[in-house]
């Protein structure tokens, strides 16, 4: 039930159909009682009078896959989760589109919620991914996470 | 030692994305790059050697790959 | 953007299409950066050698709508969330089907995640809803929350 | 005082879902029901009068609606 390592990165936005499919495909599992989902979406942040139009994500893929395997193992060791899916965009994602999708399932709600929250925090903090915020006048700035 | 350097994020606007240099250890490499590109010296950098993050200088061998990375900003 | 009170209860399972629609319809909002979703699903719990086949939910609707308005207000007061949607099944829901759906959106992730978690906990604890667990031999027991 | 009583969850297997009784306050109502249905006495009950949960006995007036509810188990 654990997904393959090389499924993490999606070129461009995470399609709504992928999100719907991942949620729907767990319905057949009779030992699951809770799903927790996090979605990150591109926001039109205002910076000095200019508005973010898109973010272009670049990734150190080798290091990222290695780090993701480490995070995945830690989550499975710490939470009784049945399933865990993580997708992150690579390349260009426009305002309003989804760039980050985390999905966890478990028998009882606390494991799914705790695992999802920890995945979101660790991925944002530990994954070698960089976002370049693009403005309408073709200037850009590099995103910094809070 | 002939080392491959890969750069990421905002660093790609200062350095090439991939290039080869000669350096005996990571401290020597970073000192040389900062001398050529002074804007590097006040930047926070993460360094990985062959996909392992290092926090203190390590010796380099032929064909090692050094990744130079700004703080992450995914998600 | 706050949903109407009378939209909370769904006869039977929460349709996958409703979940997909709620997620998709927030893509146009450029001030949103994070969505947090919780889904509750019917689990085939084993009780004394028998397996739960379905749960039949009954609700004290008047009290529930009043309580939901109170919870919704408290969440909007405490978290900077842009949107909040809650759906709970009434009547029969089979194993593997979704009976509970909470969705929150905010500019930054902590508000959406915190609001979603608190909604799930408060609704489970404070909403006058009862689940009757039905077994394959037509016997039943009343669900108790942990 | 003529009171409408509504029952919920497992209580519907002991009492009717809706019925009318005469009672001056909620304590009197609960005592009378427990006498008729001894299995009620060891149950944890939530009581609402006109959709307000009460934690101590309250006086009842004509046409009040009393909801008798077991602990909640939604979600």
Short mmCIF file of C-alpha atoms in Angstrom, two decimals:
data_model
loop_
_atom_site.label_atom_id
_atom_site.label_comp_id
_atom_site.label_asym_id
_atom_site.label_seq_id
_atom_site.Cartn_x
_atom_site.Cartn_y
_atom_site.Cartn_z
CA UNK A 1 0.00 0.00 0.00
CA UNK A 2 3.01 2.31 0.22
CA UNK A 3 3.50 4.22 -2.99
CA UNK A 4 6.60 3.97 -5.13
CA UNK A 5 9.35 6.50 -4.53
CA UNK A 6 9.35 7.86 -8.05
CA UNK A 7 5.68 8.88 -7.88
CA UNK A 8 6.29 11.96 -5.73
CA UNK A 9 7.01 14.66 -8.29
CA UNK A 10 4.44 15.86 -10.80
CA UNK A 11 5.31 18.17 -13.71
CA UNK A 12 3.17 21.30 -13.25
CA UNK A 13 0.08 21.49 -11.02
CA UNK A 14 -1.34 18.48 -9.14
CA UNK A 15 -4.44 17.58 -11.19
CA UNK A 16 -7.80 17.64 -9.38
CA UNK A 17 -8.44 14.23 -10.94
CA UNK A 18 -5.41 12.75 -9.17
CA UNK A 19 -6.66 14.09 -5.82
CA UNK A 20 -10.15 12.68 -6.44
CA UNK A 21 -8.72 9.33 -7.56
CA UNK A 22 -6.46 8.94 -4.52
CA UNK A 23 -9.38 9.70 -2.19
CA UNK A 24 -11.80 7.42 -4.06
CA UNK A 25 -9.48 4.41 -4.35
CA UNK A 26 -9.34 3.89 -0.59
CA UNK A 27 -13.08 3.21 -0.28
CA UNK A 28 -12.64 -0.49 -0.75
CA UNK A 29 -10.47 -0.82 2.35
CA UNK A 30 -12.61 -1.99 5.23
CA UNK A 31 -9.95 -1.47 7.93
CA UNK A 32 -9.68 2.29 7.32
CA UNK A 33 -11.75 4.72 9.37
CA UNK A 34 -10.09 8.07 8.72
CA UNK A 35 -8.30 9.99 5.99
CA UNK A 36 -6.42 13.23 6.50
CA UNK A 37 -5.55 15.39 3.50
CA UNK A 38 -3.44 18.51 3.08
CA UNK A 39 -3.39 20.58 -0.10
CA UNK A 40 -1.02 23.46 -0.79
CA UNK A 41 -2.20 26.00 -3.35
CA UNK A 42 -0.39 28.91 -5.05
CA UNK A 43 -1.41 32.20 -3.45
CA UNK A 44 -1.33 35.60 -5.20
CA UNK A 45 0.92 37.14 -2.53
CA UNK A 46 1.51 40.88 -2.82
CA UNK A 47 5.17 41.94 -2.68
CA UNK A 48 5.95 45.65 -3.04
CA UNK A 49 2.85 46.35 -5.10
CA UNK A 50 3.36 43.35 -7.37
CA UNK A 51 1.32 40.17 -7.34
CA UNK A 52 2.63 36.59 -7.57
CA UNK A 53 1.28 34.97 -10.77
CA UNK A 54 2.95 31.56 -10.51
CA UNK A 55 5.68 29.62 -8.73
CA UNK A 56 8.32 27.63 -10.59
CA UNK A 57 9.57 24.76 -8.44
CA UNK A 58 12.98 23.18 -8.86
CA UNK A 59 14.11 20.12 -6.95
CA UNK A 60 17.32 18.32 -6.11
CA UNK A 61 15.64 15.07 -7.11
CA UNK A 62 18.25 12.57 -5.93
CA UNK A 63 18.51 14.11 -2.50
CA UNK A 64 14.73 14.61 -2.35
CA UNK A 65 13.91 10.96 -3.06
CA UNK A 66 16.42 9.85 -0.46
CA UNK A 67 14.98 12.29 2.10
CA UNK A 68 11.41 11.26 1.27
CA UNK A 69 12.26 7.60 1.89
CA UNK A 70 13.69 8.58 5.28
CA UNK A 71 10.61 10.67 6.20
CA UNK A 72 8.23 7.96 5.00
CA UNK A 73 9.97 5.34 7.11
CA UNK A 74 9.88 7.58 10.20
CA UNK A 75 6.14 8.21 9.75
CA UNK A 76 5.33 4.51 9.32
CA UNK A 77 7.46 3.75 12.40
CA UNK A 78 5.71 6.40 14.52
CA UNK A 79 2.06 6.27 13.42
CA UNK A 80 -0.19 3.25 12.74
CA UNK A 81 -1.11 4.49 9.26
CA UNK A 82 -2.32 2.19 6.49
CA UNK A 83 -1.54 4.47 3.57
CA UNK A 84 0.56 7.51 2.83
CA UNK A 85 0.72 9.43 -0.45
CA UNK A 86 2.78 12.52 -1.14
CA UNK A 87 2.87 14.59 -4.34
CA UNK A 88 4.77 17.81 -4.99
CA UNK A 89 4.86 19.88 -8.15
CA UNK A 90 8.00 20.43 -10.19
CA UNK A 91 8.14 23.30 -12.71
CA UNK A 92 5.46 25.93 -13.23
CA UNK A 93 2.27 26.16 -11.12
CA UNK A 94 -0.14 29.10 -11.57
CA UNK A 95 -2.05 30.97 -8.85
CA UNK A 96 -5.01 28.92 -7.62
CA UNK A 97 -3.47 25.61 -8.67
CA UNK A 98 -2.41 22.85 -6.25
CA UNK A 99 1.35 22.29 -5.77
CA UNK A 100 1.46 19.94 -2.75
CA UNK A 101 -0.78 17.03 -1.79
CA UNK A 102 -0.42 14.82 1.29
CA UNK A 103 -2.83 11.97 2.03
CA UNK A 104 -2.82 9.56 4.99
CA UNK A 105 -5.24 6.83 6.09
CA UNK A 106 -5.59 4.91 9.34
CA UNK A 107 -8.06 2.92 11.40
CA UNK A 108 -8.61 5.76 13.89
CA UNK A 109 -8.44 9.47 13.27
CA UNK A 110 -5.52 10.50 15.48
CA UNK A 111 -2.93 8.52 13.53
CA UNK A 112 -4.03 9.85 10.13
CA UNK A 113 -4.21 13.46 11.36
CA UNK A 114 -0.90 13.29 13.25
CA UNK A 115 0.93 11.63 10.37
CA UNK A 116 -0.45 14.12 7.82
CA UNK A 117 0.54 17.12 9.93
CA UNK A 118 4.05 15.76 10.52
CA UNK A 119 4.50 14.94 6.83
CA UNK A 120 3.52 18.49 5.82
CA UNK A 121 5.91 20.06 8.32
CA UNK A 122 8.83 17.77 7.56
CA UNK A 123 8.46 18.00 3.79
CA UNK A 124 8.31 21.80 3.86
CA UNK A 125 11.35 21.93 6.13
CA UNK A 126 13.52 19.04 4.93
CA UNK A 127 12.87 18.50 1.23
CA UNK A 128 15.38 20.15 -1.15
CA UNK A 129 12.77 22.06 -3.16
CA UNK A 130 12.94 25.72 -4.20
CA UNK A 131 10.12 27.98 -5.33
CA UNK A 132 10.69 30.94 -7.65
CA UNK A 133 7.81 33.41 -7.35
CA UNK A 134 7.03 35.02 -10.71
CA UNK A 135 5.34 38.44 -10.95
CA UNK A 136 3.24 39.87 -13.76
CA UNK A 137 6.08 42.12 -14.96
CA UNK A 138 8.38 39.12 -15.53
CA UNK A 139 10.45 39.86 -12.43
CA UNK A 140 10.81 37.19 -9.76
CA UNK A 141 11.93 36.51 -6.22
CA UNK A 142 12.89 33.28 -4.51
CA UNK A 143 10.30 32.04 -2.05
CA UNK A 144 11.30 31.67 1.62
CA UNK A 145 9.32 29.43 3.95
CA UNK A 146 8.10 30.68 7.26
CA UNK B 1 40.65 16.14 -7.07
CA UNK B 2 38.23 16.83 -9.90
CA UNK B 3 34.86 17.56 -8.36
CA UNK B 4 31.44 18.05 -9.96
CA UNK B 5 29.47 20.93 -8.46
CA UNK B 6 25.68 21.23 -8.83
CA UNK B 7 23.81 24.36 -7.77
CA UNK B 8 20.14 24.91 -6.94
CA UNK B 9 17.54 27.63 -6.38
CA UNK B 10 18.78 31.23 -6.26
CA UNK B 11 22.39 30.00 -6.48
CA UNK B 12 21.82 29.21 -10.16
CA UNK B 13 21.72 32.98 -10.74
CA UNK B 14 25.25 33.34 -9.37
CA UNK B 15 26.90 30.09 -10.41
CA UNK B 16 26.45 27.67 -13.31
CA UNK B 17 23.99 24.85 -12.65
CA UNK B 18 26.74 22.27 -13.11
CA UNK B 19 30.49 22.69 -13.41
CA UNK B 20 33.76 20.98 -12.59
CA UNK B 21 36.44 22.29 -10.23
CA UNK B 22 39.53 21.06 -8.48
CA UNK B 23 39.45 21.11 -4.65
CA UNK B 24 40.88 19.01 -1.83
CA UNK B 25 38.03 19.52 0.59
CA UNK B 26 34.72 21.37 0.85
CA UNK B 27 36.16 24.29 2.84
CA UNK B 28 38.69 24.95 0.08
CA UNK B 29 35.94 24.71 -2.53
CA UNK B 30 33.67 27.20 -0.72
CA UNK B 31 36.53 29.64 -0.09
CA UNK B 32 37.50 29.61 -3.75
CA UNK B 33 33.90 30.12 -4.93
CA UNK B 34 33.33 32.97 -2.44
CA UNK B 35 36.49 34.69 -3.68
CA UNK B 36 35.24 34.54 -7.28
CA UNK B 37 31.65 35.44 -6.32
CA UNK B 38 31.66 37.72 -3.25
CA UNK B 39 27.83 37.74 -3.16
CA UNK B 40 28.04 34.09 -1.99
CA UNK B 41 29.79 34.96 1.26
CA UNK B 42 26.75 36.35 3.09
CA UNK B 43 24.43 33.57 1.95
CA UNK B 44 23.27 30.62 4.00
CA UNK B 45 24.30 27.51 2.11
CA UNK B 46 23.55 23.83 2.55
CA UNK B 47 26.22 21.50 1.24
CA UNK B 48 25.76 17.85 0.26
CA UNK B 49 28.57 15.54 -0.85
CA UNK B 50 27.32 12.58 -2.90
CA UNK B 51 23.80 13.27 -1.60
CA UNK B 52 24.74 13.38 2.07
CA UNK B 53 24.30 16.72 3.82
CA UNK B 54 27.51 17.76 5.62
CA UNK B 55 27.74 20.19 8.49
CA UNK B 56 31.53 20.30 8.85
CA UNK B 57 34.15 20.32 6.07
CA UNK B 58 34.99 16.95 4.52
CA UNK B 59 37.78 15.81 2.23
CA UNK B 60 36.87 15.35 -1.42
CA UNK B 61 37.86 12.60 -3.81
CA UNK B 62 37.91 12.43 -7.60
CA UNK B 63 34.41 12.34 -9.10
CA UNK B 64 32.67 13.43 -5.90
CA UNK B 65 29.51 15.43 -6.53
CA UNK B 66 29.00 18.50 -4.35
CA UNK B 67 25.52 20.08 -4.21
CA UNK B 68 25.32 23.72 -3.11
CA UNK B 69 21.82 24.67 -1.98
CA UNK B 70 20.03 27.68 -0.49
CA UNK B 71 17.49 27.10 2.32
CA UNK B 72 14.55 25.00 1.11
CA UNK B 73 11.24 26.60 0.19
CA UNK B 74 8.95 23.85 -1.10
CA UNK B 75 5.36 23.15 -0.21
CA UNK C 1 -18.12 31.84 1.68
CA UNK C 2 -19.58 30.22 4.79
CA UNK C 3 -21.92 27.45 3.86
CA UNK C 4 -25.59 27.45 4.73
CA UNK C 5 -26.64 25.70 7.92
CA UNK C 6 -29.00 23.29 6.23
CA UNK C 7 -26.27 21.85 3.98
CA UNK C 8 -24.65 19.79 6.73
CA UNK C 9 -26.58 16.52 6.64
CA UNK C 10 -26.51 14.19 3.66
CA UNK C 11 -28.86 11.21 3.34
CA UNK C 12 -26.63 8.13 3.07
CA UNK C 13 -22.91 8.21 2.22
CA UNK C 14 -21.05 11.42 1.32
CA UNK C 15 -20.61 11.10 -2.47
CA UNK C 16 -17.03 11.13 -3.82
CA UNK C 17 -18.28 13.69 -6.35
CA UNK C 18 -19.22 16.12 -3.57
CA UNK C 19 -15.74 15.80 -2.05
CA UNK C 20 -14.08 16.36 -5.43
CA UNK C 21 -16.36 19.34 -6.17
CA UNK C 22 -15.70 21.05 -2.83
CA UNK C 23 -11.94 20.67 -3.33
CA UNK C 24 -12.04 21.83 -6.96
CA UNK C 25 -14.27 24.88 -6.44
CA UNK C 26 -11.70 26.63 -4.26
CA UNK C 27 -9.08 26.79 -7.03
CA UNK C 28 -10.27 30.18 -8.22
CA UNK C 29 -9.50 31.85 -4.89
CA UNK C 30 -6.14 33.56 -5.12
CA UNK C 31 -5.89 34.37 -1.39
CA UNK C 32 -5.94 30.72 -0.31
CA UNK C 33 -2.69 28.82 0.24
CA UNK C 34 -3.78 25.74 2.18
CA UNK C 35 -6.67 23.32 2.48
CA UNK C 36 -7.06 20.74 5.24
CA UNK C 37 -9.48 17.86 4.80
CA UNK C 38 -10.73 15.14 7.12
CA UNK C 39 -12.77 12.15 5.94
CA UNK C 40 -14.42 9.62 8.21
CA UNK C 41 -15.11 6.22 6.67
CA UNK C 42 -17.12 3.23 7.92
CA UNK C 43 -14.78 0.55 9.24
CA UNK C 44 -15.58 -3.18 9.39
CA UNK C 45 -14.89 -3.39 13.12
CA UNK C 46 -14.95 -6.88 14.64
CA UNK C 47 -17.12 -7.29 17.72
CA UNK C 48 -17.33 -10.73 19.32
CA UNK C 49 -16.66 -12.55 16.02
CA UNK C 50 -19.12 -10.40 14.06
CA UNK C 51 -18.21 -7.76 11.55
CA UNK C 52 -19.81 -4.31 11.17
CA UNK C 53 -21.49 -4.05 7.74
CA UNK C 54 -22.93 -0.54 7.97
CA UNK C 55 -23.75 2.26 10.39
CA UNK C 56 -27.16 3.88 10.53
CA UNK C 57 -26.87 7.46 11.77
CA UNK C 58 -29.71 9.30 13.48
CA UNK C 59 -29.54 12.96 14.42
CA UNK C 60 -31.34 15.41 16.67
CA UNK C 61 -31.44 17.85 13.77
CA UNK C 62 -32.70 20.96 15.53
CA UNK C 63 -30.15 20.73 18.29
CA UNK C 64 -27.44 19.73 15.80
CA UNK C 65 -27.97 22.77 13.55
CA UNK C 66 -27.90 25.05 16.57
CA UNK C 67 -24.71 23.41 17.88
CA UNK C 68 -23.09 23.56 14.43
CA UNK C 69 -23.76 27.31 14.20
CA UNK C 70 -22.09 27.73 17.60
CA UNK C 71 -19.05 25.63 16.61
CA UNK C 72 -18.74 27.39 13.24
CA UNK C 73 -18.76 30.79 14.92
CA UNK C 74 -16.11 29.72 17.45
CA UNK C 75 -13.85 28.42 14.66
CA UNK C 76 -14.18 31.59 12.58
CA UNK C 77 -13.46 33.63 15.72
CA UNK C 78 -10.36 31.61 16.60
CA UNK C 79 -8.74 30.83 13.25
CA UNK C 80 -8.19 33.05 10.18
CA UNK C 81 -9.90 30.60 7.84
CA UNK C 82 -11.48 31.65 4.54
CA UNK C 83 -13.78 28.67 4.12
CA UNK C 84 -15.26 25.92 6.22
CA UNK C 85 -17.47 23.07 5.00
CA UNK C 86 -18.88 20.25 7.12
CA UNK C 87 -20.95 17.29 5.95
CA UNK C 88 -22.20 14.36 8.02
CA UNK C 89 -24.26 11.40 6.89
CA UNK C 90 -27.75 10.67 8.15
CA UNK C 91 -29.25 7.19 7.70
CA UNK C 92 -27.42 4.17 6.29
CA UNK C 93 -23.74 4.17 5.31
CA UNK C 94 -21.99 0.93 4.27
CA UNK C 95 -18.46 -0.22 5.14
CA UNK C 96 -15.89 1.66 3.03
CA UNK C 97 -18.20 4.62 2.43
CA UNK C 98 -17.56 8.16 3.71
CA UNK C 99 -19.81 9.40 6.56
CA UNK C 100 -18.04 12.60 7.66
CA UNK C 101 -16.27 15.31 5.65
CA UNK C 102 -14.62 18.44 7.01
CA UNK C 103 -12.89 20.97 4.75
CA UNK C 104 -11.11 24.21 5.72
CA UNK C 105 -9.11 26.75 3.71
CA UNK C 106 -6.81 29.56 4.76
CA UNK C 107 -3.95 31.73 3.53
CA UNK C 108 -1.35 29.84 5.58
CA UNK C 109 -1.34 26.19 6.57
CA UNK C 110 -1.54 26.41 10.35
CA UNK C 111 -5.00 28.00 10.41
CA UNK C 112 -6.52 25.47 8.02
CA UNK C 113 -4.96 22.50 9.83
CA UNK C 114 -5.82 23.78 13.32
CA UNK C 115 -9.40 24.64 12.36
CA UNK C 116 -9.96 21.28 10.67
CA UNK C 117 -8.62 19.33 13.65
CA UNK C 118 -10.74 21.31 16.10
CA UNK C 119 -13.86 20.92 13.95
CA UNK C 120 -13.39 17.14 13.82
CA UNK C 121 -12.92 16.86 17.58
CA UNK C 122 -15.79 19.18 18.49
CA UNK C 123 -18.25 17.66 16.02
CA UNK C 124 -17.53 14.12 17.24
CA UNK C 125 -17.88 15.22 20.85
CA UNK C 126 -20.65 17.84 20.76
CA UNK C 127 -22.99 17.02 17.88
CA UNK C 128 -26.14 15.06 18.82
CA UNK C 129 -25.58 12.23 16.36
CA UNK C 130 -25.88 8.50 17.08
CA UNK C 131 -24.48 5.59 15.11
CA UNK C 132 -26.11 2.15 15.13
CA UNK C 133 -23.59 -0.49 14.02
CA UNK C 134 -25.26 -3.21 11.98
CA UNK C 135 -23.81 -6.72 11.75
CA UNK C 136 -24.20 -9.32 9.00
CA UNK C 137 -26.65 -11.40 11.08
CA UNK C 138 -29.05 -8.43 11.44
CA UNK C 139 -28.07 -7.78 15.04
CA UNK C 140 -26.76 -4.35 16.02
CA UNK C 141 -25.04 -2.37 18.73
CA UNK C 142 -24.93 1.36 19.37
CA UNK C 143 -21.60 2.93 18.57
CA UNK C 144 -19.67 4.64 21.36
CA UNK C 145 -16.99 7.20 20.58
CA UNK C 146 -13.56 6.94 22.08
CA UNK D 1 -48.05 20.65 32.34
CA UNK D 2 -48.34 18.68 29.10
CA UNK D 3 -44.85 17.99 27.82
CA UNK D 4 -43.66 16.49 24.54
CA UNK D 5 -40.80 14.01 24.96
CA UNK D 6 -38.49 13.04 22.09
CA UNK D 7 -35.98 10.21 22.40
CA UNK D 8 -32.84 9.43 20.42
CA UNK D 9 -30.28 6.70 19.76
CA UNK D 10 -30.47 3.58 21.93
CA UNK D 11 -33.24 5.18 24.03
CA UNK D 12 -35.66 4.60 21.14
CA UNK D 13 -35.43 0.88 21.97
CA UNK D 14 -36.75 1.52 25.49
CA UNK D 15 -39.11 4.46 24.98
CA UNK D 16 -41.27 5.68 22.09
CA UNK D 17 -39.58 8.16 19.77
CA UNK D 18 -42.15 10.81 20.64
CA UNK D 19 -44.81 10.88 23.33
CA UNK D 20 -46.67 13.24 25.63
CA UNK D 21 -46.55 13.23 29.42
CA UNK D 22 -47.54 15.42 32.32
CA UNK D 23 -44.70 16.63 34.55
CA UNK D 24 -43.90 19.76 36.59
CA UNK D 25 -40.15 19.62 36.16
CA UNK D 26 -37.45 17.51 34.51
CA UNK D 27 -36.55 15.68 37.73
CA UNK D 28 -40.16 14.52 38.13
CA UNK D 29 -40.24 13.45 34.46
CA UNK D 30 -37.04 11.40 34.74
CA UNK D 31 -38.11 9.79 38.00
CA UNK D 32 -41.44 8.74 36.51
CA UNK D 33 -39.82 7.32 33.36
CA UNK D 34 -37.18 5.41 35.37
CA UNK D 35 -39.94 3.88 37.50
CA UNK D 36 -41.75 2.63 34.39
CA UNK D 37 -38.50 1.58 32.66
CA UNK D 38 -35.96 0.46 35.30
CA UNK D 39 -33.30 -0.08 32.55
CA UNK D 40 -33.14 3.72 32.18
CA UNK D 41 -31.81 4.28 35.69
CA UNK D 42 -28.24 3.12 35.04
CA UNK D 43 -27.94 4.97 31.73
CA UNK D 44 -26.12 8.21 31.17
CA UNK D 45 -28.66 10.66 29.72
CA UNK D 46 -28.39 14.11 28.20
CA UNK D 47 -31.49 16.25 28.61
CA UNK D 48 -32.46 19.24 26.46
CA UNK D 49 -35.49 21.44 27.06
CA UNK D 50 -36.57 23.32 23.94
CA UNK D 51 -33.16 22.60 22.38
CA UNK D 52 -31.11 23.85 25.32
CA UNK D 53 -29.04 21.25 27.16
CA UNK D 54 -29.72 21.37 30.92
CA UNK D 55 -27.41 20.10 33.64
CA UNK D 56 -29.67 20.70 36.63
CA UNK D 57 -33.47 20.13 36.89
CA UNK D 58 -35.65 22.88 35.44
CA UNK D 59 -39.37 23.61 35.70
CA UNK D 60 -41.48 22.68 32.71
CA UNK D 61 -44.31 24.61 31.08
CA UNK D 62 -47.12 23.48 28.78
CA UNK D 63 -45.86 22.55 25.29
CA UNK D 64 -42.22 22.33 26.32
CA UNK D 65 -40.24 19.78 24.31
CA UNK D 66 -37.86 17.57 26.27
CA UNK D 67 -35.19 15.63 24.35
CA UNK D 68 -33.69 12.59 26.08
CA UNK D 69 -30.40 11.56 24.53
CA UNK D 70 -27.65 8.99 25.13
CA UNK D 71 -23.99 10.09 24.77
CA UNK D 72 -23.23 11.19 21.20
CA UNK D 73 -21.43 8.88 18.77
CA UNK D 74 -21.26 10.64 15.43
CA UNK D 75 -18.31 11.06 13.07
#
